[in-house]
XYZ file of C-alpha atoms in Angstrom:
480
model
C -167.531 1.291 28.543
C -165.069 3.350 26.642
C -165.781 4.262 23.038
C -163.386 4.947 20.174
C -164.462 7.045 17.520
C -162.695 8.396 14.262
C -163.169 11.981 12.405
C -162.295 11.115 9.395
C -161.693 12.950 7.718
C -161.688 16.370 9.850
C -163.476 19.144 7.763
C -162.771 22.631 7.915
C -158.812 22.324 7.587
C -156.179 22.902 5.431
C -155.313 19.269 4.035
C -156.704 15.682 5.253
C -156.524 14.748 9.034
C -158.041 12.066 10.719
C -158.307 12.171 14.421
C -159.302 9.075 16.541
C -160.312 9.752 20.082
C -161.480 7.392 23.006
C -164.174 8.494 25.442
C -165.068 7.109 28.855
C -166.921 8.138 31.658
C -164.450 9.929 34.218
C -166.349 10.736 37.561
C -169.745 10.066 35.937
C -169.039 12.423 32.705
C -167.801 11.303 29.637
C -164.585 12.695 28.307
C -161.865 12.146 26.159
C -158.989 10.005 27.758
C -156.871 9.024 24.459
C -156.350 10.798 21.311
C -154.291 10.315 18.144
C -153.657 12.860 15.519
C -153.268 10.656 12.267
C -151.727 12.541 8.693
C -152.793 10.233 5.706
C -150.751 11.895 3.140
C -146.687 11.949 2.489
C -145.198 14.734 1.934
C -142.447 14.287 -0.582
C -140.684 17.827 -1.045
C -137.441 17.248 0.680
C -136.831 14.025 -1.667
C -138.049 16.296 -4.531
C -135.626 19.191 -3.721
C -132.379 17.079 -3.975
C -129.962 17.670 -6.839
C -131.961 20.987 -7.485
C -130.371 24.662 -8.399
C -130.887 26.251 -4.553
C -132.820 28.759 -6.354
C -135.587 26.482 -6.760
C -136.376 26.155 -3.479
C -138.300 29.311 -3.228
C -141.269 28.156 -5.829
C -140.989 24.761 -5.022
C -141.750 25.013 -1.338
C -144.674 27.322 -1.759
C -146.516 24.637 -3.182
C -146.090 22.493 -0.143
C -149.562 24.517 0.665
C -151.926 27.075 -0.889
C -152.897 28.802 2.239
C -149.607 30.092 3.575
C -147.048 29.988 0.289
C -145.591 33.339 1.231
C -144.444 31.531 4.257
C -142.556 29.373 2.343
C -141.309 31.679 0.114
C -139.539 33.644 3.061
C -138.076 30.839 4.981
C -136.751 29.336 1.739
C -135.324 33.168 0.866
C -133.981 33.768 4.389
C -132.344 30.215 3.958
C -130.966 31.640 0.878
C -130.001 34.758 2.200
C -127.841 33.001 4.521
C -126.264 30.688 2.208
C -125.190 33.409 -0.331
C -124.398 35.638 2.483
C -126.131 38.263 1.405
C -128.756 41.050 2.886
C -131.328 42.710 1.267
C -131.567 46.338 0.991
C -134.173 47.990 3.112
C -136.684 48.215 0.477
C -136.703 43.965 0.141
C -136.929 43.480 3.630
C -140.393 45.786 3.875
C -141.916 44.322 0.819
C -141.162 40.929 2.230
C -142.912 41.859 5.356
C -146.052 43.081 3.758
C -146.717 40.272 1.218
C -146.267 38.170 4.452
C -148.289 40.172 6.460
C -150.955 40.247 3.731
C -150.927 36.173 4.025
C -151.289 36.374 7.606
C -154.153 38.603 7.445
C -156.381 36.191 5.247
C -155.358 33.258 6.669
C -156.639 34.189 10.281
C -159.893 35.766 8.964
C -159.968 32.500 6.838
C -159.823 30.320 10.167
C -162.237 31.999 12.196
C -165.250 32.644 10.264
C -164.831 29.756 7.758
C -162.918 27.105 9.891
C -164.150 27.592 13.292
C -167.162 29.696 13.885
C -169.308 27.012 12.461
C -168.207 24.695 15.348
C -169.847 27.068 17.648
C -173.220 28.916 15.573
C -176.452 27.515 14.508
C -177.338 28.069 11.374
C -180.309 26.492 10.768
C -182.721 28.419 8.865
C -179.937 30.551 7.950
C -177.886 28.683 5.751
C -179.822 25.844 4.615
C -178.040 24.663 1.527
C -174.801 23.294 0.622
C -171.757 23.309 1.679
C -173.514 24.372 5.177
C -175.368 21.128 5.221
C -174.916 18.485 6.718
C -173.757 19.916 10.085
C -174.013 19.200 13.669
C -176.255 21.156 15.966
C -175.551 21.429 19.716
C -178.223 22.763 22.012
C -174.813 25.106 23.039
C -174.698 26.436 19.759
C -175.753 30.220 19.366
C -178.508 31.385 17.683
C -180.788 33.855 16.834
C -179.882 37.304 15.692
C -176.183 36.931 17.243
C -175.874 33.801 14.583
C -177.628 35.926 11.656
C -174.983 38.680 12.576
C -172.054 36.336 12.258
C -173.081 34.572 8.887
C -173.508 37.941 7.472
C -170.019 38.880 8.480
C -169.243 35.038 7.163
C -169.794 36.103 3.976
C -168.284 39.784 4.014
C -164.904 37.799 5.147
C -165.007 36.164 1.856
C -164.612 39.369 0.039
C -161.659 40.853 2.630
C -160.035 37.726 2.193
C -159.883 38.245 -1.727
C -159.164 41.930 -1.047
C -155.828 40.503 1.353
C -154.818 38.326 -1.636
C -155.168 41.144 -4.189
C -153.304 43.482 -1.881
C -150.455 41.364 -1.434
C -150.130 40.575 -5.135
C -149.315 44.330 -5.480
C -145.881 43.376 -4.797
C -145.766 39.645 -4.699
C -146.869 39.654 -8.797
C -149.494 37.254 -7.512
C -150.979 35.069 -4.811
C -151.146 32.105 -3.716
C -147.587 31.121 -4.718
C -145.647 34.404 -5.448
C -143.078 35.313 -8.120
C -141.275 38.428 -6.289
C -138.773 36.725 -3.698
C -136.034 35.912 -4.570
C -132.127 35.334 -2.613
C -131.379 38.928 -1.538
C -134.690 40.440 -1.054
C -137.554 41.199 -3.675
C -137.770 41.849 -7.056
C -140.749 44.038 -7.083
C -139.583 48.045 -7.286
C -142.489 50.054 -5.276
C -143.857 53.038 -7.096
C -146.439 55.683 -5.511
C -149.075 54.078 -7.261
C -148.704 50.799 -6.340
C -148.434 51.745 -2.370
C -151.368 53.970 -2.667
C -153.238 51.123 -3.802
C -151.778 48.725 -1.115
C -152.770 51.496 1.915
C -156.354 51.792 -0.076
C -156.837 47.904 0.306
C -155.142 48.206 3.989
C -157.488 50.791 5.267
C -160.411 48.575 4.239
C -159.285 45.571 5.741
C -157.956 47.032 8.876
C -161.893 48.603 8.845
C -162.872 44.967 8.875
C -160.722 43.627 11.639
C -161.764 46.762 14.024
C -165.417 46.802 13.688
C -166.214 43.297 12.770
C -163.553 40.239 13.147
C -162.218 41.390 16.837
C -165.797 42.127 17.970
C -166.991 39.098 16.861
C -164.268 37.089 18.281
C -165.203 38.749 21.494
C -168.975 38.002 21.474
C -168.427 34.459 20.362
C -166.302 33.665 23.019
C -168.266 35.347 25.611
C -171.016 32.594 25.206
C -168.681 29.777 26.072
C -166.800 30.373 28.751
C -165.872 26.868 29.793
C -163.396 26.663 27.107
C -161.031 28.805 28.884
C -160.503 25.518 30.882
C -160.743 23.253 27.896
C -157.447 22.287 25.395
C -154.725 23.104 27.324
C -152.315 20.438 26.341
C -148.644 20.498 27.837
C -148.541 24.300 28.417
C -145.497 24.650 26.474
C -145.229 27.375 23.753
C -142.270 28.056 20.804
C -141.919 30.753 18.250
C -139.145 31.508 15.965
C -140.215 35.323 15.260
C -141.116 37.035 12.424
C -141.204 40.145 10.304
C -137.712 41.998 10.822
C -137.657 45.690 11.630
C -135.385 48.680 10.422
C -134.580 49.150 14.262
C -133.428 45.425 14.448
C -135.503 42.957 16.179
C -138.916 41.591 14.810
C -142.521 42.581 15.317
C -143.233 39.063 16.682
C -139.940 37.889 18.698
C -138.811 34.732 19.099
C -139.082 32.646 22.579
C -140.097 29.679 24.385
C -142.719 29.932 27.411
C -141.998 26.553 29.632
C -142.607 25.752 33.275
C -143.441 29.381 33.775
C -140.791 30.920 32.679
C -139.456 32.859 29.167
C -136.638 31.428 27.275
C -134.689 31.916 24.394
C -135.122 29.610 21.557
C -131.918 27.602 19.779
C -132.875 25.698 16.760
C -130.070 23.564 17.442
C -132.196 22.022 19.997
C -134.817 20.635 17.480
C -135.073 17.173 16.733
C -137.082 14.534 14.828
C -138.544 11.624 16.633
C -140.623 9.097 14.161
C -141.408 6.442 16.644
C -144.616 6.692 15.574
C -144.491 8.044 12.019
C -144.082 5.753 8.958
C -140.643 6.840 8.378
C -137.660 4.402 8.707
C -135.855 4.395 12.141
C -132.992 5.983 10.832
C -134.803 9.360 10.056
C -135.361 9.820 13.897
C -133.656 11.706 16.694
C -131.749 13.835 14.373
C -131.343 17.317 13.799
C -133.324 18.731 10.686
C -129.909 20.062 9.489
C -129.153 16.271 8.860
C -132.577 15.058 8.590
C -133.650 12.228 6.616
C -137.183 11.378 4.526
C -137.464 7.885 4.181
C -140.824 6.816 4.043
C -142.110 3.120 5.242
C -145.857 2.862 5.061
C -145.546 -0.761 6.709
C -143.549 0.027 9.921
C -144.984 -1.631 12.983
C -147.180 0.868 15.773
C -146.860 3.709 12.977
C -149.865 5.522 12.751
C -149.126 8.727 10.700
C -147.225 10.744 8.211
C -146.355 13.215 10.322
C -142.806 13.109 12.252
C -142.767 14.426 16.186
C -140.589 17.429 16.061
C -139.263 18.347 19.903
C -137.256 20.890 21.572
C -134.371 19.392 23.660
C -137.248 16.419 23.922
C -140.433 18.531 24.774
C -143.440 19.037 23.036
C -144.252 22.895 22.077
C -147.419 24.162 20.604
C -146.586 26.835 18.147
C -149.042 29.415 16.824
C -150.691 33.148 17.335
C -151.107 32.138 20.796
C -147.501 31.175 21.270
C -146.348 34.381 19.459
C -148.481 36.817 21.269
C -147.617 35.131 24.704
C -144.026 35.132 24.268
C -144.012 39.050 22.770
C -145.943 39.670 26.210
C -149.454 40.992 24.818
C -151.832 38.487 25.470
C -151.086 36.099 28.967
C -154.374 35.548 29.783
C -154.044 31.073 29.459
C -153.683 28.595 27.131
C -157.117 26.964 25.936
C -159.702 26.723 23.358
C -160.451 30.706 23.397
C -157.177 32.080 24.177
C -156.038 30.660 20.841
C -158.992 32.556 18.971
C -158.474 35.471 20.744
C -154.911 35.574 20.717
C -155.209 35.380 16.286
C -157.551 37.961 16.369
C -155.497 40.351 18.258
C -152.281 39.474 16.316
C -154.047 40.237 12.942
C -154.771 43.827 14.298
C -150.763 43.981 15.462
C -150.020 42.691 11.793
C -152.014 45.128 10.091
C -151.331 48.087 12.018
C -148.100 47.493 11.806
C -148.343 47.227 7.650
C -149.149 50.704 7.787
C -146.400 52.422 9.198
C -143.749 49.819 7.207
C -145.579 50.966 3.769
C -144.504 54.702 5.100
C -140.916 53.241 4.970
C -140.822 52.253 1.547
C -138.762 53.905 -0.844
C -140.225 54.241 -4.145
C -138.321 53.700 -7.039
C -135.470 52.069 -5.224
C -134.541 48.388 -5.879
C -135.461 45.774 -3.381
C -133.169 43.118 -4.110
C -128.794 42.706 -3.701
C -127.214 40.825 -6.324
C -125.558 37.820 -5.156
C -124.264 34.512 -6.761
C -124.603 31.052 -5.314
C -122.021 29.015 -3.223
C -120.827 25.676 -4.197
C -120.927 24.299 -0.503
C -123.295 25.942 2.136
C -125.272 24.960 4.999
C -127.929 27.403 5.583
C -130.876 27.913 7.858
C -134.504 29.966 7.279
C -136.237 30.499 10.668
C -139.634 32.681 10.115
C -143.239 31.837 11.471
C -146.205 31.026 9.235
C -149.759 31.926 10.488
C -149.935 28.716 12.129
C -146.748 28.950 13.960
C -142.842 28.538 13.520
C -141.781 27.280 10.067
C -138.268 26.294 9.541
C -135.822 25.531 6.291
C -132.907 24.006 6.556
C -130.740 23.916 3.598
C -127.730 21.826 2.466
C -125.814 22.974 -0.620
C -123.140 20.683 -2.167
C -121.137 21.052 -5.562
C -123.692 23.869 -6.213
C -126.576 21.780 -5.740
C -129.389 21.120 -3.014
C -127.887 17.851 -1.289
C -130.431 18.161 1.381
C -133.769 19.973 2.479
C -135.720 19.569 5.566
C -139.132 21.824 6.489
C -140.603 21.502 9.618
C -143.887 23.167 9.750
C -146.245 24.373 12.436
C -148.956 21.686 12.273
C -145.953 18.822 12.233
C -145.277 20.212 15.612
C -148.873 20.799 16.706
C -150.301 17.353 15.303
C -147.284 15.310 15.748
C -147.597 11.888 17.394
C -146.372 10.003 20.404
C -142.651 10.021 20.587
C -139.952 7.601 22.263
C -140.743 9.119 25.521
C -144.639 8.404 24.979
C -145.370 12.097 25.336
C -148.259 13.286 23.088
C -148.040 15.830 20.677
C -149.372 19.183 21.413
C -153.200 18.575 20.022
C -153.202 15.089 21.237
C -152.342 16.460 24.740
C -154.912 19.146 24.379
C -157.753 16.707 23.268
C -157.275 15.031 26.600
C -160.030 15.688 29.090
C -162.417 17.416 26.799
C -166.123 16.395 27.540
C -168.141 15.109 24.881
C -171.669 15.025 25.473
C -172.317 13.407 22.378
C -170.682 10.745 20.736
C -172.341 11.427 17.704
C -172.161 15.053 17.577
C -168.339 15.138 18.862
C -168.880 18.965 18.593
C -166.594 19.805 21.733
C -163.642 17.914 19.845
C -163.769 19.871 16.664
C -163.770 22.942 18.933
C -160.362 21.634 20.435
C -159.165 20.683 17.027
C -159.754 23.876 15.218
C -158.493 26.182 17.656
C -154.637 24.954 16.614
C -156.200 25.773 12.657
C -154.716 22.667 11.471
C -152.660 22.691 8.227
C -151.830 19.001 7.101
C -151.276 20.228 3.682
C -147.886 21.498 5.115
C -147.332 18.834 7.549
C -147.731 16.211 4.729
C -148.298 15.991 1.128
C -149.245 13.456 -1.567
C -147.356 11.882 -4.110
C -148.779 11.037 -7.824
C -150.627 7.528 -7.991
C -148.185 6.696 -10.585
C -145.006 6.959 -8.529
C -142.600 4.011 -8.607
C -142.560 2.135 -5.503
C -139.848 -0.398 -5.411
C -139.404 -2.722 -2.286
C -141.910 -1.044 0.187
C -140.426 2.346 -0.356
C -141.675 5.566 -2.347
C -140.024 6.853 -5.013
C -141.311 10.155 -5.547
C -141.229 11.993 -9.107
C -141.052 15.411 -9.606
C -144.722 15.593 -10.115
C -147.191 15.924 -7.291
C -151.071 16.329 -6.806
């Protein structure tokens, strides 16, 4: 008999996610036969931004998520660059890259050590207090000296993440939620001392990546070879690309992988389906440049606050694996373990590139190009967040924002079924996952965590004192 279980909430992720899976015996072995990703909070930033100065988009959208605020600052800055027809000077471009790179590094290290590794390691007798208890302990978990070594680096990774924030703040003003990005570049002016301070921290972080992070990932995945065939999903990958280079192009290129072929990406092919989402039907099947965000919590058949982004009606997986695959630097496969390895290798790629970017800075030179706001504009900012491709679409009318739409990586990855009945990438990846003990569904968690979900980005909460009229939520400026 099939059993339906809910992980409510899923812990060790960003934000609030509920996963519902149905498990049945297939060929005598219990495995997941159905799955739903349920985002339990509503994001109202698109509504909040309407009627505001376009420059407000940079500080406001960073508050969508405290883990990847720099990506939102980058996307909104790129949209403003487009709206104002302005190109940042070299220092502005490089400073943006360095701050974004610092954010990528801390997020990737966070994902492996603090959000994912405990799915695989038995810390009994090593980590005995809260917040490490209660926990799942299963027969296949790694123990002994390997577990102790990973726990030691778990603690070291906390310090490395702090130093990543310190490093980024040198040119960002502060982290999380930076203060220096603006239309036309970055307001920070680099000095020899700041460059040297940044490089000192980066050198220490790179040593940790080379000598601890990548070896730890390699060691851990060596114990779980079966997970190279678990969590495959649809097999479609997509990236917008990030980190613009002095010679043109991007360190992480954009593109798509589908049907065994690498193809280009055209944002005009993106639409958002709301068949299973708590939004009115008029929000569905629209390109984000004309997208709408009208909540309908009582909508029949819906089960999540996430919309379902699709590229030419096809679901795509986003993230480090997609980027490294499209770059041709990691094409081993699409699975739980491939996501872990690709993320670690991408961390090294970005950190190594950052060292060379420091050499390209001109101390004392401005990082920003002056500009003036237009009365009318339709602008797009496409970049990458640690968890995948990020897009901001902005319309300006009468000098104010008339429409703003954000599609986040987890909006794609944890999206629900669409009108064609297609599951989102995470839902599809869960199908077929073996589950030995429904009271300890660690196998399900391993698939979920391999995507590094960020529900803080995909959805967000309104204030409890917001007004509710005729079943629709009117979001007031304050959010929790």
